[in-house]
Amino acid sequence: MNIYKKITDIFVKIVSAVLMLLVAGIVGIMLYELCLRNFLNKSFRASTEACGFLFMWMAFLGIIVLYDKDRLITLDMLYVRAPRNVQNIFWFINKIFSLGLGLVMIVAYAGMYKINSTSHFSTMQFLSKAWHFLPMAIAGGFIAVKTIYQLLERIMVKTPEDNSKGGMVK
């Protein structure tokens, strides 16, 4: 399980670097567009489409970093003061829904692929819209794999002392 943790950590670091490049790209395109509009009184649709493309990638890849750092919004505030057994039940429900979300994101991309692979951007004809939605599948895959790891880790780490204390919450 240790090697899995190292692989996901490296993946998250790569995604973090890509996110910084995406933000820099969006800022650069916006500055370019502002200069173009203000000084030359022109505008290009390609700038809008490129920013939308980069934003979509940024949004879904950002989910990977947030999920890895456990920063996504959850309802743990509702059961944090409950007994350990109740906390464990809600933790498992949360992880099962997270796994379902990850799988739905992958299946949705696969279902949309036939349509999106034949559709292209109006100004970026070389790029099919399947690339636009690819980060959704990547994020879904990461959520599913990370959730399976968390579930296995929680189940395998459980000791008899945890049973006597009433649960597995750390």
PDB file of C-alpha atoms in Angstrom, residues 18-143:
ATOM      1  CA  VAL A  18      -0.373  21.547 -14.407  1.00  0.00           C
ATOM      2  CA  LEU A  19      -2.907  23.622 -12.457  1.00  0.00           C
ATOM      3  CA  MET A  20      -0.383  26.415 -12.042  1.00  0.00           C
ATOM      4  CA  LEU A  21       0.285  26.349 -15.786  1.00  0.00           C
ATOM      5  CA  LEU A  22      -3.451  26.407 -16.513  1.00  0.00           C
ATOM      6  CA  VAL A  23      -3.992  29.435 -14.282  1.00  0.00           C
ATOM      7  CA  ALA A  24      -1.026  31.188 -15.906  1.00  0.00           C
ATOM      8  CA  GLY A  25      -2.447  30.336 -19.327  1.00  0.00           C
ATOM      9  CA  ILE A  26      -5.861  31.758 -18.482  1.00  0.00           C
ATOM     10  CA  VAL A  27      -4.312  34.936 -17.072  1.00  0.00           C
ATOM     11  CA  GLY A  28      -2.091  35.298 -20.151  1.00  0.00           C
ATOM     12  CA  ILE A  29      -4.999  34.864 -22.548  1.00  0.00           C
ATOM     13  CA  MET A  30      -7.125  37.323 -20.583  1.00  0.00           C
ATOM     14  CA  LEU A  31      -4.352  39.941 -20.610  1.00  0.00           C
ATOM     15  CA  TYR A  32      -3.854  39.381 -24.339  1.00  0.00           C
ATOM     16  CA  GLU A  33      -7.581  39.783 -24.947  1.00  0.00           C
ATOM     17  CA  LEU A  34      -7.756  42.940 -22.797  1.00  0.00           C
ATOM     18  CA  CYS A  35      -4.882  44.534 -24.710  1.00  0.00           C
ATOM     19  CA  LEU A  36      -6.435  43.511 -28.013  1.00  0.00           C
ATOM     20  CA  ARG A  37      -9.816  44.977 -27.099  1.00  0.00           C
ATOM     21  CA  ASN A  38      -8.543  48.193 -25.541  1.00  0.00           C
ATOM     22  CA  PHE A  39      -5.766  49.088 -27.977  1.00  0.00           C
ATOM     23  CA  LEU A  40      -6.905  47.594 -31.283  1.00  0.00           C
ATOM     24  CA  ASN A  41     -10.663  47.473 -30.668  1.00  0.00           C
ATOM     25  CA  LYS A  42     -10.796  43.825 -31.782  1.00  0.00           C
ATOM     26  CA  SER A  43     -11.711  40.572 -30.127  1.00  0.00           C
ATOM     27  CA  PHE A  44     -11.178  36.948 -31.023  1.00  0.00           C
ATOM     28  CA  ARG A  45     -13.594  34.136 -30.299  1.00  0.00           C
ATOM     29  CA  ALA A  46     -10.604  31.809 -29.999  1.00  0.00           C
ATOM     30  CA  SER A  47      -9.595  33.552 -26.774  1.00  0.00           C
ATOM     31  CA  THR A  48     -12.979  32.830 -25.231  1.00  0.00           C
ATOM     32  CA  GLU A  49     -12.914  29.194 -26.321  1.00  0.00           C
ATOM     33  CA  ALA A  50      -9.335  28.713 -25.132  1.00  0.00           C
ATOM     34  CA  CYS A  51     -10.153  30.199 -21.715  1.00  0.00           C
ATOM     35  CA  GLY A  52     -13.214  27.955 -21.444  1.00  0.00           C
ATOM     36  CA  PHE A  53     -11.110  24.931 -22.342  1.00  0.00           C
ATOM     37  CA  LEU A  54      -8.404  25.806 -19.815  1.00  0.00           C
ATOM     38  CA  PHE A  55     -10.990  26.584 -17.138  1.00  0.00           C
ATOM     39  CA  MET A  56     -12.670  23.199 -17.611  1.00  0.00           C
ATOM     40  CA  TRP A  57      -9.321  21.476 -17.171  1.00  0.00           C
ATOM     41  CA  MET A  58      -8.496  23.648 -14.167  1.00  0.00           C
ATOM     42  CA  ALA A  59     -11.837  22.941 -12.475  1.00  0.00           C
ATOM     43  CA  PHE A  60     -11.722  19.166 -12.780  1.00  0.00           C
ATOM     44  CA  LEU A  61      -8.010  18.798 -12.076  1.00  0.00           C
ATOM     45  CA  GLY A  62      -8.538  21.007  -9.023  1.00  0.00           C
ATOM     46  CA  ILE A  63     -10.943  18.381  -7.704  1.00  0.00           C
ATOM     47  CA  ILE A  64      -8.045  15.908  -7.668  1.00  0.00           C
ATOM     48  CA  VAL A  65      -5.933  18.101  -5.404  1.00  0.00           C
ATOM     49  CA  LEU A  66      -8.874  18.951  -3.150  1.00  0.00           C
ATOM     50  CA  TYR A  67      -9.935  15.315  -2.805  1.00  0.00           C
ATOM     51  CA  ASP A  68      -6.378  14.238  -2.053  1.00  0.00           C
ATOM     52  CA  LYS A  69      -6.037  16.848   0.701  1.00  0.00           C
ATOM     53  CA  ASP A  70      -9.559  16.056   2.000  1.00  0.00           C
ATOM     54  CA  ARG A  71     -10.674  19.640   1.364  1.00  0.00           C
ATOM     55  CA  LEU A  72     -13.931  18.991  -0.479  1.00  0.00           C
ATOM     56  CA  ILE A  73     -17.102  20.052   1.281  1.00  0.00           C
ATOM     57  CA  THR A  74     -18.585  17.183   3.285  1.00  0.00           C
ATOM     58  CA  LEU A  75     -21.336  16.839   5.818  1.00  0.00           C
ATOM     59  CA  ASP A  76     -19.054  15.686   8.619  1.00  0.00           C
ATOM     60  CA  MET A  77     -20.108  18.701  10.690  1.00  0.00           C
ATOM     61  CA  LEU A  78     -23.467  16.950  11.142  1.00  0.00           C
ATOM     62  CA  TYR A  79     -22.057  13.839  12.795  1.00  0.00           C
ATOM     63  CA  VAL A  80     -18.734  14.964  14.275  1.00  0.00           C
ATOM     64  CA  ARG A  81     -20.168  14.921  17.816  1.00  0.00           C
ATOM     65  CA  ALA A  82     -21.933  11.595  17.357  1.00  0.00           C
ATOM     66  CA  PRO A  83     -20.626   8.350  18.863  1.00  0.00           C
ATOM     67  CA  ARG A  84     -17.755   6.637  17.042  1.00  0.00           C
ATOM     68  CA  ASN A  85     -19.974   3.947  15.537  1.00  0.00           C
ATOM     69  CA  VAL A  86     -22.244   6.577  13.991  1.00  0.00           C
ATOM     70  CA  GLN A  87     -19.206   8.493  12.710  1.00  0.00           C
ATOM     71  CA  ASN A  88     -17.894   5.318  11.093  1.00  0.00           C
ATOM     72  CA  ILE A  89     -21.222   4.600   9.429  1.00  0.00           C
ATOM     73  CA  PHE A  90     -21.342   8.102   7.970  1.00  0.00           C
ATOM     74  CA  TRP A  91     -17.680   7.881   6.918  1.00  0.00           C
ATOM     75  CA  PHE A  92     -18.403   4.684   4.987  1.00  0.00           C
ATOM     76  CA  ILE A  93     -21.549   6.211   3.436  1.00  0.00           C
ATOM     77  CA  ASN A  94     -19.498   9.249   2.402  1.00  0.00           C
ATOM     78  CA  LYS A  95     -16.827   7.047   0.805  1.00  0.00           C
ATOM     79  CA  ILE A  96     -19.384   4.886  -0.995  1.00  0.00           C
ATOM     80  CA  PHE A  97     -20.970   8.009  -2.481  1.00  0.00           C
ATOM     81  CA  SER A  98     -17.506   9.307  -3.411  1.00  0.00           C
ATOM     82  CA  LEU A  99     -16.762   6.040  -5.180  1.00  0.00           C
ATOM     83  CA  GLY A 100     -20.101   6.303  -6.980  1.00  0.00           C
ATOM     84  CA  LEU A 101     -19.325   9.875  -8.026  1.00  0.00           C
ATOM     85  CA  GLY A 102     -15.954   8.850  -9.425  1.00  0.00           C
ATOM     86  CA  LEU A 103     -17.491   5.992 -11.391  1.00  0.00           C
ATOM     87  CA  VAL A 104     -20.306   8.206 -12.705  1.00  0.00           C
ATOM     88  CA  MET A 105     -17.738  10.734 -13.938  1.00  0.00           C
ATOM     89  CA  ILE A 106     -15.904   7.996 -15.853  1.00  0.00           C
ATOM     90  CA  VAL A 107     -19.101   6.484 -17.276  1.00  0.00           C
ATOM     91  CA  ALA A 108     -20.400   9.937 -18.256  1.00  0.00           C
ATOM     92  CA  TYR A 109     -17.234  10.655 -20.204  1.00  0.00           C
ATOM     93  CA  ALA A 110     -17.386   7.266 -21.897  1.00  0.00           C
ATOM     94  CA  GLY A 111     -21.050   7.847 -22.764  1.00  0.00           C
ATOM     95  CA  MET A 112     -20.397  11.321 -24.158  1.00  0.00           C
ATOM     96  CA  TYR A 113     -17.277  10.278 -26.048  1.00  0.00           C
ATOM     97  CA  LYS A 114     -19.080   9.181 -29.203  1.00  0.00           C
ATOM     98  CA  ILE A 115     -20.722  12.598 -29.558  1.00  0.00           C
ATOM     99  CA  ASN A 116     -17.829  14.714 -28.295  1.00  0.00           C
ATOM    100  CA  SER A 117     -15.185  13.005 -30.411  1.00  0.00           C
ATOM    101  CA  THR A 118     -16.950  14.137 -33.597  1.00  0.00           C
ATOM    102  CA  SER A 119     -17.728  17.662 -32.365  1.00  0.00           C
ATOM    103  CA  HIS A 120     -15.085  20.374 -32.664  1.00  0.00           C
ATOM    104  CA  PHE A 121     -14.576  23.913 -31.419  1.00  0.00           C
ATOM    105  CA  SER A 122     -15.432  26.602 -33.951  1.00  0.00           C
ATOM    106  CA  THR A 123     -12.008  28.260 -33.809  1.00  0.00           C
ATOM    107  CA  MET A 124      -9.917  25.252 -32.818  1.00  0.00           C
ATOM    108  CA  GLN A 125     -10.974  22.751 -35.484  1.00  0.00           C
ATOM    109  CA  PHE A 126      -8.008  20.489 -34.787  1.00  0.00           C
ATOM    110  CA  LEU A 127      -9.285  19.793 -31.249  1.00  0.00           C
ATOM    111  CA  SER A 128     -12.324  17.611 -30.609  1.00  0.00           C
ATOM    112  CA  LYS A 129     -14.547  18.360 -27.641  1.00  0.00           C
ATOM    113  CA  ALA A 130     -13.638  14.973 -26.174  1.00  0.00           C
ATOM    114  CA  TRP A 131     -10.436  16.671 -24.969  1.00  0.00           C
ATOM    115  CA  HIS A 132     -12.566  19.310 -23.264  1.00  0.00           C
ATOM    116  CA  PHE A 133     -14.201  16.712 -21.007  1.00  0.00           C
ATOM    117  CA  LEU A 134     -11.199  14.411 -20.494  1.00  0.00           C
ATOM    118  CA  PRO A 135     -10.281  15.920 -17.092  1.00  0.00           C
ATOM    119  CA  MET A 136     -13.717  14.856 -15.819  1.00  0.00           C
ATOM    120  CA  ALA A 137     -12.774  11.225 -16.453  1.00  0.00           C
ATOM    121  CA  ILE A 138      -9.293  11.726 -15.001  1.00  0.00           C
ATOM    122  CA  ALA A 139     -10.728  13.269 -11.827  1.00  0.00           C
ATOM    123  CA  GLY A 140     -13.359  10.539 -11.607  1.00  0.00           C
ATOM    124  CA  GLY A 141     -10.703   7.870 -11.935  1.00  0.00           C
ATOM    125  CA  PHE A 142      -8.606   9.470  -9.223  1.00  0.00           C
ATOM    126  CA  ILE A 143     -11.598   9.780  -6.881  1.00  0.00           C
TER     127      ILE A 143
END
